[in-house]
mmCIF file of C-alpha atoms in Angstrom:
data_model
loop_
_atom_site.group_PDB
_atom_site.id
_atom_site.type_symbol
_atom_site.label_atom_id
_atom_site.label_comp_id
_atom_site.label_asym_id
_atom_site.label_seq_id
_atom_site.Cartn_x
_atom_site.Cartn_y
_atom_site.Cartn_z
ATOM 1 C CA MET A 1 -9.871 42.310 -28.177
ATOM 2 C CA GLU A 2 -7.562 42.220 -31.146
ATOM 3 C CA ASP A 3 -5.390 45.218 -30.456
ATOM 4 C CA HIS A 4 -1.937 44.558 -28.988
ATOM 5 C CA ASN A 5 -1.937 48.048 -27.506
ATOM 6 C CA ALA A 6 -5.153 47.193 -25.679
ATOM 7 C CA PHE A 7 -3.421 44.114 -24.263
ATOM 8 C CA GLU A 8 -0.497 46.207 -23.078
ATOM 9 C CA ALA A 9 -2.882 48.661 -21.399
ATOM 10 C CA LEU A 10 -4.733 45.729 -19.826
ATOM 11 C CA PHE A 11 -1.468 44.271 -18.544
ATOM 12 C CA LYS A 12 -0.297 47.576 -17.081
ATOM 13 C CA GLY A 13 -3.717 48.277 -15.602
ATOM 14 C CA TYR A 14 -4.351 44.924 -13.929
ATOM 15 C CA TYR A 15 -1.006 43.255 -13.270
ATOM 16 C CA MET A 16 -0.414 44.782 -9.828
ATOM 17 C CA GLN A 17 -4.051 44.298 -8.775
ATOM 18 C CA LEU A 18 -3.955 40.656 -9.792
ATOM 19 C CA PHE A 19 -0.582 40.184 -8.109
ATOM 20 C CA CYS A 20 -1.986 41.561 -4.838
ATOM 21 C CA PHE A 21 -5.088 39.401 -5.265
ATOM 22 C CA ALA A 22 -2.912 36.300 -5.678
ATOM 23 C CA ARG A 23 -0.640 37.387 -2.813
ATOM 24 C CA ASN A 24 -3.640 37.342 -0.463
ATOM 25 C CA MET A 25 -3.997 33.616 -1.163
ATOM 26 C CA VAL A 26 -0.450 32.446 -1.867
ATOM 27 C CA ASN A 27 2.431 33.342 0.417
ATOM 28 C CA ASP A 28 5.116 33.116 -2.258
ATOM 29 C CA GLU A 29 5.804 36.201 -4.363
ATOM 30 C CA GLU A 30 7.582 34.314 -7.137
ATOM 31 C CA GLU A 31 4.693 31.877 -7.437
ATOM 32 C CA CYS A 32 2.234 34.806 -7.531
ATOM 33 C CA ARG A 33 4.183 36.340 -10.421
ATOM 34 C CA ASP A 34 4.013 33.012 -12.264
ATOM 35 C CA ILE A 35 0.284 32.663 -11.595
ATOM 36 C CA VAL A 36 -0.518 36.173 -12.831
ATOM 37 C CA GLY A 37 1.825 35.751 -15.789
ATOM 38 C CA ALA A 38 0.061 32.527 -16.745
ATOM 39 C CA ALA A 39 -3.311 34.302 -16.636
ATOM 40 C CA PHE A 40 -2.064 37.016 -18.976
ATOM 41 C CA GLU A 41 -0.491 34.390 -21.204
ATOM 42 C CA GLY A 42 -3.933 32.789 -21.520
ATOM 43 C CA VAL A 43 -5.401 36.135 -22.573
ATOM 44 C CA TRP A 44 -2.563 36.677 -25.042
ATOM 45 C CA LYS A 45 -3.105 33.277 -26.661
ATOM 46 C CA ARG A 46 -6.830 33.938 -27.009
ATOM 47 C CA LEU A 47 -6.548 37.640 -27.772
ATOM 48 C CA ALA A 48 -8.817 37.549 -30.827
ATOM 49 C CA GLU A 49 -11.518 35.580 -28.972
ATOM 50 C CA ILE A 50 -11.667 37.474 -25.690
ATOM 51 C CA ASP A 51 -14.305 40.111 -25.162
ATOM 52 C CA GLU A 52 -13.023 43.337 -23.562
ATOM 53 C CA LYS A 53 -16.110 43.414 -21.342
ATOM 54 C CA THR A 54 -15.330 40.070 -19.702
ATOM 55 C CA VAL A 55 -11.527 40.058 -19.720
ATOM 56 C CA ARG A 56 -11.251 41.444 -16.170
ATOM 57 C CA ALA A 57 -13.498 38.694 -14.783
ATOM 58 C CA TYR A 58 -11.585 36.107 -16.827
ATOM 59 C CA LEU A 59 -8.275 37.262 -15.385
ATOM 60 C CA TYR A 60 -9.490 37.252 -11.775
ATOM 61 C CA ARG A 61 -11.138 33.853 -12.169
ATOM 62 C CA THR A 62 -8.008 32.401 -13.776
ATOM 63 C CA VAL A 63 -5.741 33.798 -11.052
ATOM 64 C CA ARG A 64 -8.091 32.532 -8.339
ATOM 65 C CA ASN A 65 -8.266 29.042 -9.870
ATOM 66 C CA ASN A 66 -4.490 28.888 -10.364
ATOM 67 C CA CYS A 67 -3.949 29.933 -6.739
ATOM 68 C CA ILE A 68 -6.314 27.201 -5.563
ATOM 69 C CA ASN A 69 -4.527 24.641 -7.740
ATOM 70 C CA TYR A 70 -1.163 25.736 -6.366
ATOM 71 C CA LEU A 71 -2.374 25.533 -2.756
ATOM 72 C CA SER A 72 -3.905 22.100 -3.362
ATOM 73 C CA HIS A 73 -0.647 20.869 -4.836
ATOM 74 C CA GLN A 74 1.279 22.270 -1.847
ATOM 75 C CA GLN A 75 -1.108 20.478 0.529
ATOM 76 C CA LEU A 76 -0.560 17.187 -1.301
ATOM 77 C CA GLU A 77 3.196 17.654 -1.096
ATOM 78 C CA ARG A 78 2.976 18.283 2.672
ATOM 79 C CA GLN A 79 0.787 15.202 3.146
ATOM 80 C CA TYR A 80 3.192 13.066 1.132
ATOM 81 C CA ALA A 81 6.176 14.397 3.084
ATOM 82 C CA ALA A 82 4.442 13.628 6.394
ATOM 83 C CA TYR A 83 3.513 10.154 5.180
ATOM 84 C CA TYR A 84 7.038 9.479 3.938
ATOM 85 C CA LYS A 85 8.502 10.685 7.221
ATOM 86 C CA ALA A 86 6.153 8.475 9.246
ATOM 87 C CA VAL A 87 6.867 5.426 7.101
ATOM 88 C CA THR A 88 10.623 5.844 7.110
ATOM 89 C CA GLU A 89 11.075 6.870 10.760
ATOM 90 C CA ASP A 90 10.572 3.321 12.002
ATOM 91 C CA VAL A 91 12.771 1.871 9.294
ATOM 92 C CA MET A 92 15.656 4.201 10.127
ATOM 93 C CA THR A 93 16.153 2.735 13.591
ATOM 94 C CA ASP A 94 17.920 -0.590 14.085
ATOM 95 C CA GLU A 95 14.772 -1.950 15.702
ATOM 96 C CA GLY A 96 12.652 -0.694 12.814
ATOM 97 C CA MET A 97 15.036 -2.200 10.264
ATOM 98 C CA ALA A 98 14.953 -5.560 12.006
ATOM 99 C CA GLU A 99 11.167 -5.479 12.199
ATOM 100 C CA SER A 100 10.890 -4.518 8.533
ATOM 101 C CA GLU A 101 13.236 -7.338 7.530
ATOM 102 C CA GLU A 102 11.244 -9.775 9.666
ATOM 103 C CA ARG A 103 7.970 -8.711 8.009
ATOM 104 C CA THR A 104 9.548 -9.126 4.585
ATOM 105 C CA HIS A 105 10.833 -12.582 5.510
ATOM 106 C CA VAL A 106 7.415 -13.667 6.844
ATOM 107 C CA MET A 107 5.676 -12.298 3.738
ATOM 108 C CA ARG A 108 8.044 -14.210 1.450
ATOM 109 C CA GLN A 109 7.323 -17.411 3.383
ATOM 110 C CA VAL A 110 3.574 -16.830 3.172
ATOM 111 C CA LEU A 111 3.760 -16.114 -0.558
ATOM 112 C CA SER A 112 5.876 -19.176 -1.259
ATOM 113 C CA ALA A 113 3.386 -21.366 0.630
ATOM 114 C CA MET A 114 0.441 -20.083 -1.437
ATOM 115 C CA ASN A 115 -1.111 -21.819 -4.378
ATOM 116 C CA PRO A 116 0.826 -20.481 -7.426
ATOM 117 C CA THR A 117 -2.351 -19.212 -9.112
ATOM 118 C CA THR A 118 -3.432 -17.388 -5.955
ATOM 119 C CA ARG A 119 0.053 -15.878 -5.560
ATOM 120 C CA GLU A 120 0.088 -14.701 -9.192
ATOM 121 C CA ILE A 121 -3.372 -13.143 -8.872
ATOM 122 C CA LEU A 122 -2.407 -11.422 -5.611
ATOM 123 C CA THR A 123 0.755 -10.076 -7.241
ATOM 124 C CA ALA A 124 -1.158 -8.863 -10.294
ATOM 125 C CA CYS A 125 -3.682 -7.005 -8.138
ATOM 126 C CA TYR A 126 -1.439 -5.565 -5.434
ATOM 127 C CA VAL A 127 1.991 -5.258 -7.000
ATOM 128 C CA ASP A 128 1.031 -4.556 -10.607
ATOM 129 C CA GLY A 129 -2.061 -2.569 -9.571
ATOM 130 C CA LYS A 130 -4.424 -4.340 -11.926
ATOM 131 C CA LYS A 131 -8.163 -4.414 -11.376
ATOM 132 C CA TYR A 132 -9.931 -7.721 -10.844
ATOM 133 C CA LYS A 133 -11.533 -7.396 -14.277
ATOM 134 C CA GLU A 134 -8.135 -6.960 -15.968
ATOM 135 C CA VAL A 135 -6.700 -9.997 -14.172
ATOM 136 C CA ALA A 136 -9.746 -12.051 -15.108
ATOM 137 C CA GLU A 137 -9.429 -11.072 -18.767
ATOM 138 C CA ASP A 138 -5.664 -11.724 -18.798
ATOM 139 C CA ARG A 139 -6.112 -15.211 -17.340
ATOM 140 C CA GLY A 140 -9.364 -16.096 -19.105
ATOM 141 C CA ILE A 141 -11.241 -16.609 -15.835
ATOM 142 C CA SER A 142 -14.255 -14.981 -14.234
ATOM 143 C CA ILE A 143 -14.079 -12.005 -11.916
ATOM 144 C CA SER A 144 -15.610 -14.112 -9.151
ATOM 145 C CA THR A 145 -12.725 -16.586 -9.485
ATOM 146 C CA VAL A 146 -10.266 -13.714 -9.093
ATOM 147 C CA LYS A 147 -12.187 -12.581 -6.008
ATOM 148 C CA LYS A 148 -12.071 -16.082 -4.526
ATOM 149 C CA HIS A 149 -8.296 -16.232 -5.003
ATOM 150 C CA MET A 150 -7.907 -12.793 -3.429
ATOM 151 C CA VAL A 151 -10.020 -13.781 -0.424
ATOM 152 C CA ALA A 152 -7.898 -16.890 0.006
ATOM 153 C CA ALA A 153 -4.647 -14.916 -0.306
ATOM 154 C CA LEU A 154 -5.707 -12.261 2.175
ATOM 155 C CA ARG A 155 -6.959 -14.910 4.612
ATOM 156 C CA THR A 156 -3.570 -16.660 4.421
ATOM 157 C CA ILE A 157 -1.743 -13.382 5.078
ATOM 158 C CA ARG A 158 -4.062 -12.487 7.969
ATOM 159 C CA GLU A 159 -3.586 -15.931 9.543
ATOM 160 C CA ALA A 160 0.188 -15.623 9.229
ATOM 161 C CA ARG A 161 0.074 -12.241 10.971
ATOM 162 C CA ILE A 162 -2.045 -13.690 13.786
ATOM 163 C CA LYS A 163 0.371 -16.607 14.249
ATOM 164 C CA LYS A 164 3.320 -14.204 14.340
ATOM 165 C CA ALA A 165 1.669 -12.031 16.981
#
């Protein structure tokens, strides 16, 4: 499909159908317009490559996939919002604030009592988000040594939690 007039006819012929198709999945008209517009933009960018026989299927598949991506993203946002609300609800109360401060204080005590190497490895893995292999390479030690330090650190934390309870 190399003809711009053919594209215009395609747009006029399928836009409303694709919009209604998207609207059946997504309950946001503005988002549906964006989704359908993006599908046509993809056709426009690949105008010389697209076969007129398959363009309809391409458009429907693209709109369907974009709707699914949008809905997945919305679901993730709702999950994050629920998680954030649950995490911050306790902290917002005076009791929750006091408990949070107490946990932080206990954790600082536990960390300061740890072997410095174990503390640094724990921090690298949990705070910096490094994998055991990365920590091992950074420190020039084996992965099993990193694992041993992590087991020791987690045991220390668990014991401190048991003593507190």
